[in-house]
């Protein structure tokens, strides 16, 4: 039977991949639901095997299937969506894929596929090295947390490993709340075993035998795929007792969030796993010392954990040589919003923002000029085209008052209303604040009101002064980055687009 | 404490708690199960859950009201959940919301992880990308 590959991730399915797969099945094909390669602009990207490698057909609609089948997928068929050999597609060729290297080649829930492409070699290495040297390896790689704060992973693990405790936990932060980001989702839907292997290695390194994945409820398909992958890992003895005859025990449980952005903050997340309100905890104690159920806990982002197997398999030096300066390795950036070729772009740190949005993104979807780009999620700055030559690494972005965060890049064209974006920053904080501290809980509401007054032309000068004051109160007085960084996008918008804040029709 | 008020969903709520071994840390999961079955978490269930998990009704109330996912009455059948995060905003999700509100109940969600195919919507637990008014109307018509 002829094989055809139709991706099963959320993005592909959101534009009809399930119906396309059904139609191929009806036409007598064996349909393999592979992972998505992350080029959302090509989805659904249907592939077939050829002697030279996989050949793809992009943006296939259910009604296109009959035509493809009738023409026997011939390259000379009058079919406009033929993208040729996958390995020759520029968008992929120009990336430096490490954790997403085989996404799309494999069936995401097949252990055999994962092993065929080098899966579990990191675990094998970690078992050889033992706990302490595994931590050292992660430390030496320079890996920094991909959830937003970019804290060195090795230091966190070392802190937790040093503590004696009856029970420790590994918690994976899969809450991915930032608008414009989807790399965690894609990893879980295209290469979930990398996350499972990363959690195993972390468990071995710190001495934990239980892991939780805290997954946001907005990702039901991730839950399905992850659940299948975990079940297959148990069956193949890569989870459970005496894993691969190593003496190592490890179990993983998925917990589903309930639509609260703040539960991505690590201590709020811990409360949520414990069945409580997702209120932020004061630090210290650090979770690495006193975390879930009061026990030492490592909390890492999906991408952080999924980066670990490769580091072990290929060595710390290999990983540390990638990237630029103190930003080692690669980051799967996410091109989103009003962009022509949106999707996941995994490259080494150091590429400029312009290269990413022009070379990869191809400009705006609408075809209009770019007005600004928001980098790093709702708590990240809006970047003006004048700053597009900034290299994408943690330090260079900090230098322009920006942040890389989780690597989300949202493109806005010249029709965007920047005052409305600033207003949204406060609205979002108002809705999503956990309510524990006043600068954030009250500040978000007041900030929105001040912007409303300014745009209505009321006491503009005094209100700008008040806003400055409020920024300072929120930045200095908030318990966590939700309140502390909400001023960041607003400040960046004021810096570049101040004249848009006052309704031109109103008199000052 | 003994719960005296009897209501139709009691058995369902009881089995949800039992499926989670009456463990307090499974409270969110219990709400998810109840909501998947009934479409909402009835206010009358709070005391029953509290009793089963050996926590206070205030705890149950506090948690259920903290999270945006849970509602205490049935959603309208013609509900469209529309993403209003930044990537979708850049593709006109605010305007789309206004258009849809004329004929549907529109709920807001902040990001469905489908930001490269914005604007995105969720209907009946399924995510749709590159949506506009026509496409959503067609989906709603097919589904209702
Ligand atoms: C308001 C807020 C939201 C956050 N949301 C997320 C999130 O969705 N995913 C994530 O991995 N980290 C998130 N973080 C960062 C976490 O608190 C924490 O730093 C991270 O999970 C640590 O893992 P890492 O070192 O691997 O990045 C958030 C932080 C704050 C303050
Ligand atoms: S800053 Fe906001 S979200 Fe963070 S602890 Fe304070 S109230 Fe909660
Ligand atoms: S911003 Fe709308 S789906 Fe992510």
XYZ file of C-alpha atoms and ligand atoms in Angstrom:
695
model
C 0.000 0.000 0.000
C 1.250 3.467 -0.841
C 2.272 5.638 2.090
C 1.400 9.289 2.507
C 2.389 11.490 5.428
C -0.091 14.018 6.833
C 0.964 15.946 9.962
C -1.191 15.695 13.058
C -0.212 18.811 15.033
C -2.648 21.534 16.094
C -1.637 23.984 13.351
C -2.026 21.463 10.521
C -5.305 20.220 11.904
C -6.513 23.803 12.312
C -6.410 24.154 8.544
C -7.887 20.801 7.608
C -5.210 18.073 7.978
C -7.670 15.570 9.504
C -10.022 15.816 6.532
C -7.085 15.547 4.132
C -5.884 12.414 5.945
C -9.392 10.926 5.798
C -9.594 11.510 2.064
C -6.251 9.789 1.459
C -7.363 6.842 3.574
C -10.566 6.580 1.571
C -8.504 6.636 -1.636
C -6.684 3.535 -0.392
C -3.504 5.033 1.022
C -1.720 4.121 4.204
C -1.687 7.432 6.051
C 1.071 8.091 8.571
C 0.331 11.037 10.830
C 3.799 12.489 11.216
C 4.802 15.439 13.350
C 4.732 18.877 11.815
C 8.002 20.449 10.679
C 6.731 23.738 12.006
C 6.432 25.635 8.733
C 2.869 26.639 9.492
C 2.592 28.601 6.233
C 2.920 25.331 4.291
C 0.389 23.367 6.312
C -1.090 20.959 5.730
C 2.206 19.784 4.225
C 1.550 16.375 2.709
C 4.586 14.221 1.911
C 5.416 11.055 -0.008
C 8.596 8.971 -0.171
C 10.776 9.091 -3.293
C 14.214 7.587 -3.925
C 15.746 11.040 -3.295
C 13.856 11.661 -0.062
C 10.494 13.034 0.919
C 8.680 15.252 -1.527
C 6.065 17.664 -0.271
C 2.817 19.291 -1.340
C 1.821 22.317 0.653
C -1.464 23.862 1.741
C -3.346 20.775 0.617
C -7.096 21.132 1.018
C -9.419 18.161 1.358
C -10.730 18.793 -2.152
C -7.156 18.661 -3.569
C -6.608 15.032 -2.616
C -8.406 13.526 -5.605
C -6.297 15.557 -8.035
C -3.055 14.538 -6.351
C -4.041 10.887 -6.404
C -5.208 11.007 -10.057
C -1.909 12.552 -11.152
C 0.007 9.976 -9.110
C 1.857 12.829 -7.358
C 3.909 13.421 -10.504
C 6.178 16.433 -10.229
C 5.076 17.536 -13.649
C 1.448 17.336 -12.620
C -0.369 20.611 -13.039
C -0.358 21.093 -9.327
C 0.592 24.465 -7.971
C 1.427 23.408 -4.459
C 4.332 21.101 -5.248
C 7.225 22.206 -3.010
C 9.667 19.542 -4.160
C 12.180 17.769 -1.980
C 11.704 18.694 1.667
C 15.434 18.757 2.301
C 15.857 21.405 -0.409
C 13.329 23.844 1.000
C 15.200 27.039 1.920
C 13.118 27.673 5.032
C 14.425 24.425 6.547
C 17.881 24.448 4.959
C 18.771 27.804 6.488
C 17.863 26.681 10.011
C 20.218 24.936 12.404
C 17.872 22.399 13.852
C 18.948 20.510 16.945
C 15.857 19.644 18.991
C 13.565 19.888 15.980
C 16.002 18.129 13.620
C 13.721 15.154 12.948
C 10.361 16.739 13.571
C 8.216 15.737 10.621
C 10.387 12.772 9.667
C 8.943 10.694 12.462
C 5.655 9.491 13.824
C 5.766 11.477 17.076
C 4.515 8.612 19.253
C 6.698 5.868 17.768
C 9.563 4.838 20.049
C 11.141 2.927 17.155
C 11.241 6.109 15.055
C 12.716 8.065 17.959
C 15.458 5.507 18.509
C 16.188 5.309 14.789
C 17.090 8.993 14.851
C 19.342 8.786 17.915
C 16.758 8.827 20.694
C 17.791 7.816 24.225
C 21.515 8.178 23.484
C 21.498 11.097 25.931
C 19.986 8.925 28.636
C 22.554 6.229 27.931
C 25.346 8.754 28.333
C 23.848 10.110 31.553
C 23.688 6.585 32.974
C 27.369 6.125 32.157
C 28.332 9.493 33.630
C 26.289 9.277 36.825
C 24.366 12.070 38.521
C 27.135 14.511 39.360
C 28.824 14.464 35.966
C 25.475 14.767 34.232
C 24.817 17.977 36.147
C 28.327 19.155 35.243
C 27.691 18.451 31.592
C 24.500 20.545 31.600
C 26.334 23.270 33.497
C 29.239 23.293 31.029
C 26.895 23.495 28.032
C 25.831 26.949 29.164
C 22.162 26.018 28.644
C 19.833 28.710 29.976
C 16.154 28.330 30.757
C 13.926 28.800 27.722
C 10.771 29.665 29.660
C 11.606 33.341 29.771
C 14.017 34.197 32.549
C 17.070 32.536 30.916
C 18.438 31.318 34.236
C 21.399 28.891 33.876
C 19.952 25.377 34.042
C 23.131 23.813 35.435
C 23.122 26.078 38.494
C 19.493 25.232 39.217
C 20.135 21.498 38.928
C 23.279 21.728 41.083
C 21.328 23.476 43.851
C 18.653 20.802 43.847
C 21.063 17.880 43.519
C 22.988 19.020 46.598
C 19.979 18.673 48.894
C 19.219 15.472 50.782
C 15.535 14.628 50.650
C 13.299 11.569 50.652
C 11.321 12.865 47.679
C 12.244 15.246 44.884
C 10.293 16.207 41.788
C 10.911 17.204 38.188
C 8.240 19.570 36.914
C 7.945 20.489 33.278
C 6.439 23.886 32.634
C 4.223 23.373 29.585
C 1.944 26.308 30.335
C 3.195 28.293 27.313
C 0.945 31.264 27.924
C 2.717 33.974 25.908
C 0.721 35.112 22.920
C 2.695 34.410 19.755
C 4.516 31.347 21.056
C 4.062 27.694 20.158
C 7.448 25.979 20.339
C 6.484 23.966 23.440
C 3.331 22.834 21.718
C 5.169 21.813 18.577
C 7.816 19.948 20.563
C 5.156 18.009 22.459
C 3.235 17.261 19.279
C 6.198 16.490 17.006
C 8.980 15.177 19.239
C 7.510 14.359 22.662
C 10.101 11.714 23.536
C 12.802 14.394 23.665
C 10.876 15.968 26.546
C 10.360 12.620 28.252
C 14.066 11.785 27.874
C 15.043 15.222 29.188
C 12.875 14.716 32.268
C 14.399 11.271 32.832
C 17.907 12.703 32.668
C 16.919 15.485 35.057
C 15.454 12.906 37.454
C 18.650 10.920 37.342
C 20.760 14.044 37.841
C 18.945 15.395 40.892
C 17.676 12.139 42.371
C 13.957 12.409 41.600
C 11.704 9.517 40.621
C 8.563 11.460 39.825
C 7.829 14.034 37.176
C 4.843 16.221 36.375
C 4.050 17.940 33.118
C 1.851 20.960 33.759
C 0.105 21.429 30.439
C -2.205 24.292 29.584
C -5.813 23.361 28.845
C -5.733 25.280 25.562
C -3.635 22.445 24.061
C -5.997 19.441 23.978
C -4.195 17.834 21.056
C -0.849 18.096 22.869
C -2.470 16.220 25.719
C -3.608 13.432 23.386
C -0.218 13.050 21.704
C 1.751 13.344 24.944
C -0.501 10.782 26.609
C 0.109 8.319 23.752
C 3.855 8.950 23.886
C 3.990 8.440 27.650
C 1.981 5.221 27.377
C 4.388 3.938 24.706
C 7.365 4.899 26.870
C 5.931 2.846 29.746
C 5.384 -0.116 27.404
C 8.964 0.051 26.163
C 10.253 0.420 29.740
C 11.572 3.941 29.228
C 9.274 4.952 32.083
C 8.365 2.979 35.169
C 10.617 0.776 37.231
C 14.194 -0.229 36.452
C 14.265 1.750 33.224
C 16.212 -0.017 30.459
C 17.656 -2.266 33.170
C 19.536 0.634 34.707
C 18.038 0.513 38.182
C 16.486 3.926 37.539
C 12.790 4.431 38.386
C 10.796 7.319 36.955
C 7.131 8.075 36.395
C 5.447 11.022 34.688
C 1.983 12.428 35.316
C 0.269 15.079 33.189
C -1.661 17.821 34.963
C -3.929 20.146 33.027
C -4.133 23.850 33.790
C -7.325 25.837 33.613
C -6.774 28.977 31.610
C -4.707 31.096 33.998
C -1.693 32.815 32.441
C -0.078 33.356 35.814
C 0.206 29.586 36.318
C 3.192 29.735 33.962
C 5.053 31.474 36.784
C 6.817 28.647 38.535
C 5.553 29.023 42.096
C 2.003 29.681 40.983
C 2.311 26.556 38.844
C 3.321 24.526 41.899
C 0.270 25.749 43.794
C -1.870 24.799 40.837
C -0.489 21.236 40.733
C -1.288 21.038 44.435
C -4.918 21.820 43.616
C -4.822 25.361 44.960
C -5.424 28.854 43.612
C -2.570 29.762 41.293
C -1.227 32.455 43.578
C 2.462 33.317 43.380
C 4.627 32.287 46.346
C 7.272 34.551 47.814
C 10.864 33.475 47.167
C 12.915 32.311 49.072
C 12.540 29.423 49.509
C 13.558 28.596 45.955
C 11.573 25.709 44.442
C 14.874 23.855 43.951
C 15.072 23.738 47.752
C 11.425 23.753 48.773
C 9.036 23.294 45.869
C 6.172 20.944 45.074
C 4.506 19.631 48.241
C 7.398 21.259 50.105
C 10.018 19.037 48.474
C 13.054 20.029 46.361
C 11.803 20.536 42.801
C 13.299 21.358 39.444
C 10.979 23.369 37.233
C 12.070 23.748 33.659
C 10.430 24.766 30.452
C 9.616 22.159 27.761
C 12.337 23.404 25.417
C 14.935 23.539 28.195
C 14.294 19.908 29.102
C 14.091 18.788 25.482
C 17.510 20.380 24.833
C 19.180 18.180 27.443
C 19.305 14.784 25.634
C 21.291 16.274 22.751
C 23.701 17.985 25.134
C 24.435 14.650 26.783
C 24.650 12.741 23.504
C 26.844 15.234 21.671
C 28.727 16.766 24.575
C 28.753 20.081 26.416
C 31.456 21.516 24.158
C 29.411 20.823 21.042
C 26.456 22.708 22.460
C 28.484 25.542 23.970
C 30.082 26.201 20.583
C 26.655 26.975 19.122
C 25.155 30.395 19.610
C 26.806 33.654 20.569
C 28.493 34.757 23.783
C 26.611 33.742 26.888
C 23.607 32.716 24.818
C 24.717 29.216 23.889
C 22.914 26.748 21.695
C 19.912 27.227 19.496
C 16.486 28.688 20.116
C 13.350 27.712 18.269
C 11.999 31.158 17.453
C 8.347 31.472 16.546
C 7.309 33.775 13.726
C 3.735 34.786 14.340
C 1.014 37.274 13.583
C 1.006 39.341 10.432
C 3.850 37.497 8.714
C 3.938 35.821 5.328
C 5.863 32.688 6.268
C 4.995 32.090 9.892
C 6.252 29.107 11.787
C 9.021 27.708 13.911
C 12.565 28.696 13.044
C 15.276 27.003 15.085
C 18.558 28.842 14.688
C 21.618 29.613 16.747
C 21.468 32.758 18.833
C 23.062 35.701 17.068
C 20.996 36.025 13.900
C 19.533 39.520 13.605
C 15.856 40.181 14.037
C 15.796 41.509 10.474
C 17.186 38.256 9.061
C 14.523 36.352 10.906
C 11.528 38.426 9.855
C 12.706 39.189 6.324
C 14.704 36.137 5.191
C 12.540 33.603 6.938
C 9.304 35.504 7.463
C 9.226 37.180 4.067
C 7.621 40.341 5.438
C 4.003 40.813 6.369
C 1.083 38.573 5.427
C -0.875 41.627 4.340
C 1.977 42.784 2.106
C 2.059 46.162 3.871
C 5.130 47.669 5.589
C 6.075 46.432 9.052
C 5.313 48.889 11.796
C 6.719 47.055 14.799
C 7.462 43.609 16.125
C 6.770 42.399 19.642
C 9.459 40.055 20.896
C 9.279 37.923 24.029
C 5.573 37.664 24.778
C 3.109 40.014 26.467
C 5.779 41.174 28.917
C 8.279 41.882 26.125
C 9.002 45.080 24.239
C 7.759 46.254 20.888
C 10.750 46.683 18.606
C 10.830 49.502 16.039
C 12.197 48.822 12.521
C 15.177 51.063 13.388
C 16.264 48.361 15.834
C 15.814 45.370 13.531
C 19.550 44.827 13.147
C 19.861 43.822 16.796
C 21.263 40.288 17.140
C 18.883 37.833 18.721
C 20.695 36.923 21.913
C 19.800 37.587 25.538
C 22.420 40.294 26.121
C 21.916 42.288 22.918
C 18.186 42.404 23.533
C 18.621 43.492 27.134
C 20.796 46.322 25.809
C 17.862 47.770 23.820
C 15.436 47.294 26.746
C 14.015 44.249 25.047
C 13.765 40.602 25.969
C 13.988 37.354 24.038
C 11.784 35.550 26.531
C 10.393 32.356 25.072
C 11.297 33.411 21.526
C 7.933 34.597 20.250
C 8.071 37.197 17.480
C 4.856 38.926 16.493
C 4.765 41.096 13.392
C 2.433 44.101 13.066
C 1.857 45.999 9.845
C 1.366 49.746 9.504
C -2.364 49.558 10.187
C -1.789 48.462 13.802
C -3.053 50.787 16.540
C -0.159 51.062 18.958
C -2.125 52.851 21.677
C -4.558 49.934 21.623
C -1.627 47.540 22.070
C -0.490 49.518 25.121
C -4.004 49.453 26.506
C -4.073 45.707 25.981
C -0.898 45.232 28.055
C -2.763 46.649 31.068
C -5.998 44.800 30.301
C -4.097 41.532 30.104
C -2.382 42.175 33.429
C -5.710 43.118 34.992
C -7.353 39.890 33.835
C -4.419 37.591 34.562
C -2.944 39.057 37.760
C -3.007 36.554 40.626
C -4.045 39.394 42.899
C -1.497 38.834 45.624
C 0.213 42.217 45.518
C -1.207 45.720 45.171
C 1.109 47.268 42.541
C 0.016 44.634 40.051
C -3.604 44.072 41.056
C -4.543 47.749 41.350
C -1.796 49.104 39.103
C -3.001 47.253 36.045
C -6.491 48.735 36.378
C -5.211 52.230 37.093
C -2.743 52.045 34.199
C -5.560 51.251 31.804
C -7.653 54.117 33.142
C -4.760 56.545 32.776
C -4.249 55.516 29.150
C -7.975 55.969 28.511
C -7.796 59.458 29.965
C -4.750 60.314 27.897
C -6.348 59.148 24.689
C -9.438 61.158 25.560
C -7.199 64.208 25.898
C -7.803 64.642 29.648
C -4.951 66.277 31.637
C -2.492 64.714 29.267
C 0.699 66.066 30.792
C -0.260 65.262 34.376
C -1.412 61.825 33.330
C 1.855 61.006 31.570
C 3.632 61.954 34.793
C 1.276 59.765 36.778
C 1.898 56.916 34.368
C 5.645 57.220 34.900
C 5.080 57.023 38.629
C 2.884 53.980 38.222
C 5.502 52.240 36.089
C 8.034 52.683 38.850
C 5.655 51.407 41.526
C 4.842 48.316 39.470
C 8.459 47.644 38.525
C 9.827 48.012 42.029
C 6.917 46.851 44.107
C 5.553 43.756 42.359
C 6.254 40.314 43.731
C 6.722 38.707 40.310
C 7.402 39.663 36.725
C 3.702 39.829 35.814
C 3.304 43.192 37.534
C 6.995 43.986 37.284
C 7.246 43.735 33.519
C 3.815 44.871 32.368
C 5.229 48.410 32.003
C 7.868 47.075 29.600
C 5.746 46.791 26.431
C 3.976 50.046 27.308
C 7.250 51.905 27.795
C 8.542 50.627 24.455
C 5.373 51.772 22.703
C 5.581 55.189 24.322
C 9.194 55.485 23.264
C 8.462 54.845 19.596
C 4.854 55.806 19.058
C 4.054 58.494 21.654
C 2.134 60.603 19.157
C -0.405 57.817 18.665
C -1.506 57.851 22.284
C -3.605 60.973 22.048
C -6.679 60.821 19.894
C -5.932 63.317 17.148
C -9.523 64.478 17.081
C -9.444 65.653 20.699
C -8.062 68.980 21.887
C -5.362 68.971 24.525
C -20.245 17.391 57.402
C -23.332 15.899 55.845
C -24.690 17.437 52.699
C -28.453 17.525 52.819
C -29.366 19.344 49.648
C -29.994 16.873 46.905
C -29.517 17.831 43.269
C -29.590 15.880 39.988
C -25.844 15.891 39.288
C -24.805 14.453 42.650
C -23.887 11.021 41.343
C -21.786 12.467 38.559
C -19.887 14.718 40.967
C -19.326 11.846 43.333
C -17.865 9.672 40.614
C -15.589 12.517 39.448
C -14.161 12.801 42.955
C -13.782 9.048 43.196
C -12.029 8.868 39.823
C -9.445 11.190 41.380
C -9.234 9.126 44.588
C -10.732 12.081 46.518
C -7.271 13.680 46.514
C -7.193 17.437 47.222
C -4.352 18.018 44.753
C -6.640 16.661 42.017
C -9.178 19.442 42.520
C -8.608 21.019 39.088
C -8.920 17.639 37.420
C -12.197 17.035 39.261
C -13.552 20.344 37.936
C -12.390 19.416 34.438
C -14.206 16.077 34.595
C -17.409 17.657 35.890
C -17.296 20.404 33.295
C -16.628 17.915 30.498
C -19.753 16.026 31.566
C -22.134 18.826 32.438
C -20.711 21.801 30.602
C -20.240 23.649 33.891
C -19.432 23.152 37.562
C -22.678 23.548 39.549
C -22.473 25.782 42.620
C -24.341 23.085 44.500
C -21.407 20.745 43.953
C -18.953 22.848 45.966
C -20.005 21.499 49.357
C -20.117 17.939 48.115
C -16.598 18.192 46.657
C -15.347 19.818 49.853
C -16.745 16.937 51.898
C -15.285 14.294 49.611
C -11.815 15.851 49.631
C -11.920 16.833 53.292
C -11.287 20.503 52.575
C -13.503 23.532 53.216
C -16.168 24.845 50.870
C -14.227 28.108 50.884
C -11.229 26.259 49.426
C -13.361 24.801 46.658
C -14.979 28.167 45.948
C -11.598 29.907 45.961
C -10.088 27.531 43.448
C -13.023 27.201 41.067
C -13.380 30.969 40.796
C -9.650 31.579 40.321
C -9.405 29.772 36.998
C -10.926 31.225 33.811
C -11.832 27.806 32.387
C -14.562 26.989 34.867
C -18.059 28.392 34.651
C -20.990 27.846 36.981
C -23.730 27.777 34.366
C -24.147 26.198 30.976
C -22.507 27.918 28.025
C -24.690 29.006 25.140
C -24.678 26.437 22.340
C -23.580 29.008 19.791
C -20.337 29.874 21.586
C -17.184 30.661 19.638
C -13.968 31.013 21.604
C -11.796 33.551 19.867
C -8.138 34.245 20.567
C -7.459 37.844 21.526
C -3.708 37.635 22.140
C -1.211 39.770 20.274
C -0.533 37.568 17.231
C -4.235 37.291 16.531
C -4.699 40.999 17.233
C -2.158 41.736 14.493
C -4.453 39.847 12.112
C -7.614 41.648 13.095
C -9.085 39.482 15.871
C -10.638 42.459 17.665
C -12.642 43.442 14.599
C -13.619 39.836 13.984
C -14.927 39.643 17.529
C -17.178 42.638 16.979
C -18.501 41.117 13.750
C -19.245 37.779 15.381
C -20.894 39.197 18.471
C -23.912 40.113 16.393
C -24.871 36.453 15.931
C -22.842 34.415 18.440
C -21.708 34.271 22.023
C -18.009 35.076 21.781
C -15.643 34.017 24.533
C -12.094 35.272 24.779
C -9.060 33.034 25.097
C -5.487 34.226 25.348
C -3.560 32.194 22.782
C -4.293 28.788 21.324
C -0.697 28.201 20.238
C -1.692 28.607 16.605
C -0.194 32.060 16.262
C 1.415 31.539 12.851
C -2.023 30.878 11.375
C -3.801 33.776 13.036
C -6.508 34.621 13.738
C -7.431 31.458 15.617
C -10.602 30.202 17.218
C -11.709 27.199 19.219
C -15.090 25.544 18.749
C -16.122 22.452 20.678
C -12.547 21.914 21.814
C -11.096 22.019 18.312
C -8.706 24.731 17.119
C -9.216 26.471 13.780
C -6.657 28.695 12.064
C -6.833 31.510 9.493
C -10.447 32.062 10.403
C -12.718 34.791 9.169
C -16.439 35.409 9.561
C -17.431 33.207 6.601
C -15.326 30.232 7.669
C -16.570 30.387 11.254
C -20.169 30.660 10.123
C -19.706 27.567 7.968
C -18.139 25.636 10.843
C -20.929 26.656 13.211
C -23.574 25.720 10.703
C -22.026 22.296 10.123
C -21.683 21.672 13.836
C -25.000 22.895 15.218
C 3.933 35.839 34.607
C 4.873 34.746 34.229
C 4.501 33.780 33.309
C 5.364 32.754 32.952
N 4.943 31.845 32.035
C 5.772 30.820 31.700
C 5.347 29.827 30.773
O 4.233 29.880 30.256
N 6.194 28.825 30.474
C 7.452 28.733 31.036
O 8.179 27.805 30.749
N 7.872 29.663 31.905
C 7.068 30.690 32.261
N 7.499 31.622 33.177
C 8.840 31.459 33.757
C 8.800 30.522 34.955
O 8.485 31.267 36.111
C 10.152 29.859 35.203
O 11.154 30.818 35.169
C 10.487 28.791 34.195
O 9.478 27.839 34.142
C 11.763 28.108 34.580
O 12.150 27.171 33.595
P 13.393 27.455 32.660
O 14.550 27.851 33.539
O 13.619 26.167 31.976
O 13.007 28.546 31.746
C 6.651 32.683 33.538
C 7.025 33.652 34.460
C 6.174 34.675 34.806
C 6.622 35.686 35.788
S 2.950 40.804 40.438
Fe 0.812 40.313 39.974
S 0.840 38.184 39.367
Fe 2.798 38.583 40.402
S 2.430 38.083 42.561
Fe 1.923 40.236 42.349
S -0.291 40.239 41.929
Fe 0.430 38.174 41.557
S -1.917 34.631 19.703
Fe -3.766 33.794 18.938
S -3.270 31.701 18.812
Fe -1.492 32.517 19.767
